mmCIF file of C-alpha atoms in Angstrom:
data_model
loop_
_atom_site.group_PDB
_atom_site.id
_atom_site.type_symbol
_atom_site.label_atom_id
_atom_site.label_comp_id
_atom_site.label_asym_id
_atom_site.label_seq_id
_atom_site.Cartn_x
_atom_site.Cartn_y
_atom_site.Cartn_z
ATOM 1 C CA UNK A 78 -154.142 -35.922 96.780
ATOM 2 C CA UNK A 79 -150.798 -35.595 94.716
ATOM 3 C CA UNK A 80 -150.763 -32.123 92.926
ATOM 4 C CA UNK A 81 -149.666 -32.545 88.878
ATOM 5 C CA UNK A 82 -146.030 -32.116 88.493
ATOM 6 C CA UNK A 83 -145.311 -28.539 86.754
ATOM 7 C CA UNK A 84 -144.305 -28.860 83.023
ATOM 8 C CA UNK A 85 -140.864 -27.278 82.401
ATOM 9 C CA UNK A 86 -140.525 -23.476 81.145
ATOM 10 C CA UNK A 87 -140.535 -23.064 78.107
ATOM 11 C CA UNK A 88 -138.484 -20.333 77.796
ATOM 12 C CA UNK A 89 -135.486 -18.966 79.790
ATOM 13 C CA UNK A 90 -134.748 -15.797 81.654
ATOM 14 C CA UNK A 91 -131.362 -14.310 80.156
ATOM 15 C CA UNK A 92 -129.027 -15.249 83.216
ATOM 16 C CA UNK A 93 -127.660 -12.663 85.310
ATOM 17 C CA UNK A 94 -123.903 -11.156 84.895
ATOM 18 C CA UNK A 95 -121.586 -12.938 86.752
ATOM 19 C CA UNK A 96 -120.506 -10.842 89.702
ATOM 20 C CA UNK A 97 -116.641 -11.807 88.431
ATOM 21 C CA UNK A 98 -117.254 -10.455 84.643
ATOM 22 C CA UNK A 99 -118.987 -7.568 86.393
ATOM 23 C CA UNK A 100 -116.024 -6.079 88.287
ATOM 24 C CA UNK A 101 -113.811 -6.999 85.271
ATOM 25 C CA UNK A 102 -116.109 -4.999 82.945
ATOM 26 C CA UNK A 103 -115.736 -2.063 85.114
ATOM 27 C CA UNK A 104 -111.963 -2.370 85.704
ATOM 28 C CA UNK A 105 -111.283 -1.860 82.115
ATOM 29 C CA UNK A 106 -109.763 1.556 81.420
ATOM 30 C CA UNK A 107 -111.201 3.706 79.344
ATOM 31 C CA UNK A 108 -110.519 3.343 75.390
ATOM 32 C CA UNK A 109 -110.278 6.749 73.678
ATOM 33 C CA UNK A 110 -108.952 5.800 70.882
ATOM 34 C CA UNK A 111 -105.963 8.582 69.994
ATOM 35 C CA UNK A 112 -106.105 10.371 73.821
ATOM 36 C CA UNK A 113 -103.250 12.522 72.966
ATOM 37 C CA UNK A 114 -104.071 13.768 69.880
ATOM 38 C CA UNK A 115 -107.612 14.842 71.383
ATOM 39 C CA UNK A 116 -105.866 16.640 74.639
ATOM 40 C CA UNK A 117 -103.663 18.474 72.251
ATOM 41 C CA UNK A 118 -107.272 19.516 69.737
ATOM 42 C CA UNK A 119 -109.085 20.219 73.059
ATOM 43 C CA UNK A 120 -105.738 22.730 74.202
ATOM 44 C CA UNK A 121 -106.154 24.623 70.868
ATOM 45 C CA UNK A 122 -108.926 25.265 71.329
ATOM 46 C CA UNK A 123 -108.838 26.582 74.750
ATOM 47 C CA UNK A 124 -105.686 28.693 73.702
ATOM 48 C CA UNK A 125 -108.484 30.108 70.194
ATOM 49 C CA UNK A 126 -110.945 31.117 73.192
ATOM 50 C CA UNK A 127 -109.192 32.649 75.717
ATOM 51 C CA UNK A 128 -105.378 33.119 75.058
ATOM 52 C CA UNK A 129 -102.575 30.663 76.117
ATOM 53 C CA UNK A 130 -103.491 31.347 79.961
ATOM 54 C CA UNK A 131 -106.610 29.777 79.671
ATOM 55 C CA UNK A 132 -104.805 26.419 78.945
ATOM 56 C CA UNK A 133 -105.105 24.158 81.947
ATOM 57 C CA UNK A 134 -104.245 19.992 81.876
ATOM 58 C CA UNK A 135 -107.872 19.717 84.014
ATOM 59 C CA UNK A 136 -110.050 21.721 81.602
ATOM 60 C CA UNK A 137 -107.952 19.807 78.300
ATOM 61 C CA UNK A 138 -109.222 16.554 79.943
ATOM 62 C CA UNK A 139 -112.973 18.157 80.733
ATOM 63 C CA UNK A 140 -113.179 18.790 76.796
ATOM 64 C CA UNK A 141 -111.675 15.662 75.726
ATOM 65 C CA UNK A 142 -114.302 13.628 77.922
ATOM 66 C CA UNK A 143 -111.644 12.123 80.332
ATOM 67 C CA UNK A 144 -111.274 11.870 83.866
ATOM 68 C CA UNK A 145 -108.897 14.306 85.358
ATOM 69 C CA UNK A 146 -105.875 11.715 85.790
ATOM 70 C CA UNK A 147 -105.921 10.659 82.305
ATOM 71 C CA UNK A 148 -103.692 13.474 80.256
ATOM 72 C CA UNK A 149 -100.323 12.869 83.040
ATOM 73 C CA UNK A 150 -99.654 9.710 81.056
ATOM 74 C CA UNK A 151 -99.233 11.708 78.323
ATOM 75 C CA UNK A 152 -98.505 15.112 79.508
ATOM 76 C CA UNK A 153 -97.410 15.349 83.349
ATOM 77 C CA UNK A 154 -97.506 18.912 83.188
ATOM 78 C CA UNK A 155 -99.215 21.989 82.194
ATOM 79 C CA UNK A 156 -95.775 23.022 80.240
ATOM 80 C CA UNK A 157 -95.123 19.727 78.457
ATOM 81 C CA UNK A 158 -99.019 20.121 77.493
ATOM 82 C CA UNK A 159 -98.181 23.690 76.266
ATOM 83 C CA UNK A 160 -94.727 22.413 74.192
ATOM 84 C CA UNK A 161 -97.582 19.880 72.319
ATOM 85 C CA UNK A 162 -99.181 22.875 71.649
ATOM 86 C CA UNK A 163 -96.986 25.099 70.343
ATOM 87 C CA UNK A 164 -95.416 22.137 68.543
ATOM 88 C CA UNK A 165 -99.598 21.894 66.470
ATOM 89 C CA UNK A 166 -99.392 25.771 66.077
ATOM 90 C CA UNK A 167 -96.724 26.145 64.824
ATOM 91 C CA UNK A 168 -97.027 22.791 62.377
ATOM 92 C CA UNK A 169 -100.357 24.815 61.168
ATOM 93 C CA UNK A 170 -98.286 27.565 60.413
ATOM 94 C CA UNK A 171 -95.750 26.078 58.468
ATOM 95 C CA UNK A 172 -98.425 24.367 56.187
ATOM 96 C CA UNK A 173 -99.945 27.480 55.855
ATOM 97 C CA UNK A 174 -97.086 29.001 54.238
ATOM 98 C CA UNK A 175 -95.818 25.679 52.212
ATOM 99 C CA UNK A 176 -99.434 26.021 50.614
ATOM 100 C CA UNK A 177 -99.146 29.212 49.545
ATOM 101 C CA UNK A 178 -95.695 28.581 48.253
ATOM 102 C CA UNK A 179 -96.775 26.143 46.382
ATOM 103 C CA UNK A 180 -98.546 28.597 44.472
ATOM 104 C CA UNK A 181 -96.089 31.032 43.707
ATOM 105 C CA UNK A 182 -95.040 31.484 39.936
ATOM 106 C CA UNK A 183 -91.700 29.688 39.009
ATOM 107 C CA UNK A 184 -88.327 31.406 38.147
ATOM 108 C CA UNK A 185 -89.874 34.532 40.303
ATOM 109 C CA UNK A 186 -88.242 34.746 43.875
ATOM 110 C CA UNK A 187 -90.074 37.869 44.540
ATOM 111 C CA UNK A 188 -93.194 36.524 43.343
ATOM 112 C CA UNK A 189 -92.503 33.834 46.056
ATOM 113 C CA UNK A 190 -91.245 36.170 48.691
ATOM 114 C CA UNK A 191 -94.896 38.003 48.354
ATOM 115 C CA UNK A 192 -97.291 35.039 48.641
ATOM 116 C CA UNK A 193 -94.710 33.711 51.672
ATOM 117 C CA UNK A 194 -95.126 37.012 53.615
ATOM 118 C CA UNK A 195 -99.132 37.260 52.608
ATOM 119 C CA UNK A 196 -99.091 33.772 54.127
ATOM 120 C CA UNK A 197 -97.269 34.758 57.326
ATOM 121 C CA UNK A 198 -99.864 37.452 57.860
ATOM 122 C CA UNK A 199 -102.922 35.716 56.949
ATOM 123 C CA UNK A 200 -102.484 33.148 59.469
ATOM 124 C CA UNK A 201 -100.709 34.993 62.296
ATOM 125 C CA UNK A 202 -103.928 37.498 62.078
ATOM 126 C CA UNK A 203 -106.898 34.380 61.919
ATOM 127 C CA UNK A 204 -104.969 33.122 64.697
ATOM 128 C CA UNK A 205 -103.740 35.364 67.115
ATOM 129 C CA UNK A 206 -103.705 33.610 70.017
ATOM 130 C CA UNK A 207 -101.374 30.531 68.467
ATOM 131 C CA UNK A 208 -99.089 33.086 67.258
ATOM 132 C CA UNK A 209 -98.204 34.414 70.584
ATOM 133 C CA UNK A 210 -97.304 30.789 71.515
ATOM 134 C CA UNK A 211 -94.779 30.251 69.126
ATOM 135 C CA UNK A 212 -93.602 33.999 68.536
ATOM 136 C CA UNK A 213 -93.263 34.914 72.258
ATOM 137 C CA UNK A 214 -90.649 33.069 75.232
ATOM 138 C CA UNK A 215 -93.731 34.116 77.734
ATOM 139 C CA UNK A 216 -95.910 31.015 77.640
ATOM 140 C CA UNK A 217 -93.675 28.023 76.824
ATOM 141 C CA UNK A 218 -89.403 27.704 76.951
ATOM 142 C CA UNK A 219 -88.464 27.642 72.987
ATOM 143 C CA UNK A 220 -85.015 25.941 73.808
ATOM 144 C CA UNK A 221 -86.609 23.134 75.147
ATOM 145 C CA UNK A 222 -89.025 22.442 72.353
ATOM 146 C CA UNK A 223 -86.408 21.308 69.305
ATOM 147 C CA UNK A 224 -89.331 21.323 66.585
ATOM 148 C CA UNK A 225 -90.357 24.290 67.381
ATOM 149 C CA UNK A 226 -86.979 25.749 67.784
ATOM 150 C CA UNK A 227 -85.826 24.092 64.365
ATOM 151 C CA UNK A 228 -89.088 24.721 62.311
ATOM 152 C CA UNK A 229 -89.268 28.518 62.639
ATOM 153 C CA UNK A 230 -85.352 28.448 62.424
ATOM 154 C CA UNK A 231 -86.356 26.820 58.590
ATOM 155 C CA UNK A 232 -89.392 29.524 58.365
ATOM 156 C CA UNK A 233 -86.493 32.176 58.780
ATOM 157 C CA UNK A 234 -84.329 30.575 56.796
ATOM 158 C CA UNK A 235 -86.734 29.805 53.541
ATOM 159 C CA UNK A 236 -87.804 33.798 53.638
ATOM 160 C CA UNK A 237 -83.529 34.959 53.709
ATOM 161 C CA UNK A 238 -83.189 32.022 50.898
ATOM 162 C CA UNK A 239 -85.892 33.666 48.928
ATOM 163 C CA UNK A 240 -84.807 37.449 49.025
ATOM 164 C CA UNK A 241 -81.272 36.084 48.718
ATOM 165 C CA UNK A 242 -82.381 34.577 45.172
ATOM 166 C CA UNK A 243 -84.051 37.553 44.586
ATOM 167 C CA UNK A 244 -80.952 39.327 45.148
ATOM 168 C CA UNK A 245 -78.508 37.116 42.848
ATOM 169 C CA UNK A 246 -81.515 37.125 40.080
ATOM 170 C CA UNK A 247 -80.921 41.101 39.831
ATOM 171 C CA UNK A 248 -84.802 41.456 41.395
ATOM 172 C CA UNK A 249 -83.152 43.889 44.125
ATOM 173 C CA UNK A 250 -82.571 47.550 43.645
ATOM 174 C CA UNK A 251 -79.961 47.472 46.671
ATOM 175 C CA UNK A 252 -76.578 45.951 47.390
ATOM 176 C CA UNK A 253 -77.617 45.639 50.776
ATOM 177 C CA UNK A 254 -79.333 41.894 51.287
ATOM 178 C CA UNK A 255 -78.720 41.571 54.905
ATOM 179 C CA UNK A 256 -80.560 45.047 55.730
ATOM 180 C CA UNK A 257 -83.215 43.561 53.029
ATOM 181 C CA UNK A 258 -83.440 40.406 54.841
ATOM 182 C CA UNK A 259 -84.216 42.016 58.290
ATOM 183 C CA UNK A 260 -86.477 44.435 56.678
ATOM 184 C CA UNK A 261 -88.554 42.117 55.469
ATOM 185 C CA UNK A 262 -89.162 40.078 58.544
ATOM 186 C CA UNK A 263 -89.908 43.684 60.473
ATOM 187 C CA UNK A 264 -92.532 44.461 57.882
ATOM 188 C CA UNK A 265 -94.314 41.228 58.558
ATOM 189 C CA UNK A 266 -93.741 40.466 62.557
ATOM 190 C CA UNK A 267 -94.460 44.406 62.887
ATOM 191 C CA UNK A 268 -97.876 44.257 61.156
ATOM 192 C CA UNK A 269 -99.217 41.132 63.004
ATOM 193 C CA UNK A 270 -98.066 42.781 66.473
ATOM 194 C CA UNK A 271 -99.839 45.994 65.472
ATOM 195 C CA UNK A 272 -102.664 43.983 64.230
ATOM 196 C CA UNK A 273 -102.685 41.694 67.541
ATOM 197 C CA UNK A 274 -101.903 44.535 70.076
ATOM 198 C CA UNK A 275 -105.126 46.760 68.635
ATOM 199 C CA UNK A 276 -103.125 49.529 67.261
ATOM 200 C CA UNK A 277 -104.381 49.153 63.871
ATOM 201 C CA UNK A 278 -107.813 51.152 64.644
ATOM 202 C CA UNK A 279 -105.975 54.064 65.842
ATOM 203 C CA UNK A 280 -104.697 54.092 62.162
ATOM 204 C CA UNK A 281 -107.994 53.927 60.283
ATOM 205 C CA UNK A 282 -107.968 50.185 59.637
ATOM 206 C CA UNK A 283 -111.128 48.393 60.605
ATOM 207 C CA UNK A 284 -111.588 44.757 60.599
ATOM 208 C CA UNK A 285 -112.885 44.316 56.869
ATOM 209 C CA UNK A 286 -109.700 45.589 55.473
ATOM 210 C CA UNK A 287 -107.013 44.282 57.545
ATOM 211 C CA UNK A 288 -106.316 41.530 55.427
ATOM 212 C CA UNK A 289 -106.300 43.335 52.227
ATOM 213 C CA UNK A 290 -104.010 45.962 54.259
ATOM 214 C CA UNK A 291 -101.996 43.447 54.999
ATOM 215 C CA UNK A 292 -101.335 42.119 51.266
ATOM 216 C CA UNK A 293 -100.731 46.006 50.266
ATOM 217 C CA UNK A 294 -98.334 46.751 52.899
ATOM 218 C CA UNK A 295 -96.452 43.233 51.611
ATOM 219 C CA UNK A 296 -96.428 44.996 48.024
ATOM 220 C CA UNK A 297 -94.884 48.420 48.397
ATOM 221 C CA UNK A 298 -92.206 46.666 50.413
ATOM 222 C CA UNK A 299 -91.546 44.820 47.045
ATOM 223 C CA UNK A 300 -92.221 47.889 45.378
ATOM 224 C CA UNK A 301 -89.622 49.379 47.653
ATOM 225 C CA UNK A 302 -86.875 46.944 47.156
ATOM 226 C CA UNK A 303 -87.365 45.703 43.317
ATOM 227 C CA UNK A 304 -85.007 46.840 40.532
ATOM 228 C CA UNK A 305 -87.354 48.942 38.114
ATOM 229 C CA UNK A 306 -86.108 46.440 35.470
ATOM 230 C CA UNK A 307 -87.468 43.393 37.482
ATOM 231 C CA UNK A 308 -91.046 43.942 39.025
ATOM 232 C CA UNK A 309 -92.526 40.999 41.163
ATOM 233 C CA UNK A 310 -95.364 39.193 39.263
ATOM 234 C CA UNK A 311 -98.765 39.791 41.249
ATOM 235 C CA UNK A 312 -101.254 36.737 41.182
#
């Protein structure tokens, strides 16, 4: 006796992957969207944590979620990884101080010389460890980096611009701009290395007050250099 034929299914199984679209799926790199960008966030922050020597092209690809080989398209090298760096820090900076600029009162270069150098310290102190990047030849060759190299060259200029139109305004109670000039930058460079070095406890400045400190110190400079006929405006 003939058994009954077998109706057909009346459903399907989903069909297996083809082997080929298999291996072609798995051949296809990695998509991370903007992979330099993220390498160069991920080296910030390693640099915010534990100082430029904690930087490493391995770890950068760890935090970015990329296999070990994936930076060297972008950066070969731990240095040219470290020039990206500096390049963000000291772009950070420089917005920093354009922002507080824009602020400043019109006609007053002194007024503008104040919230530049309360700008300056501000950031160099909430960021230490960036500001021994671009400030120091130790971690990264400046005369390889041209925007770096050209950026704080603009920095240094804007602040000798300012004092100098200061100076020409009749703000300045000296006829001595240049010593002005390098005075100025001292003042500033010298507090955030006190500040970054931990010298400023051994004066009586704790934490709390450093950056209050910092915007009094900028002020009896001006003090110290302003005609009595011309005080800078405070905001």
């Amino acid at each position: 006796m003939r058994r009954p034929a077998k109706s057909p299914p009346t459903g399907r199984r989903p069909a297996k992957p083809h082997p080929v679209a298999t291996r072609a799926q798995a051949a296809r790199p990695y998509h991370h969207g903007d992979l330099r960008r993220v390498l160069i966030d991920a080296a910030m922050q390693l640099v915010g944590e534990g100082g430029p020597e904690a930087v490493s092209v391995r770890e950068a690809a760890r935090r970015a979620g990329v296999s070990p080989g994936a930076p060297f398209r972008h950066f070969p090298s731990r240095d040219a990884l470290m020039n990206a760096v500096a390049e963000e820090a000291q772009r950070r900076f420089r917005a920093e101080i354009e922002a507080a600029l824009a602020e400043a009162p019109p006609g007053d270069p002194l007024g503008r010389f104040r919230h530049l150098g309360i700008a300056y310290l501000r950031w160099a102190m909430k960021n230490p460890t960036h500001f021994e990047i671009i400030s120091s030849r130790r971690f990264f060759d400046h005369d390889r980096s041209a925007a770096v190299s050209g950026d704080n060259a603009e920095l240094i200029g804007m602040t000798e611009r300012t004092l100098a139109e200061a100076f020409s305004a009749g703000q300045l109670g000296t006829r001595d701009l240049r010593q002005v000039q390098i005075a100025g930058r001292a003042l500033v460079y010298g507090f955030v290395r006190m500040h970054i070095d931990g010298h400023l406890p051994r004066w009586g400045v704790g934490d709390a007050e450093v950056e209050q400190m910092a915007a009094d110190i900028v002020d009896l400079f001006i003090a110290g250099i302003a005609s009595h006929a011309a005080p800078a405006a405070k905001v």
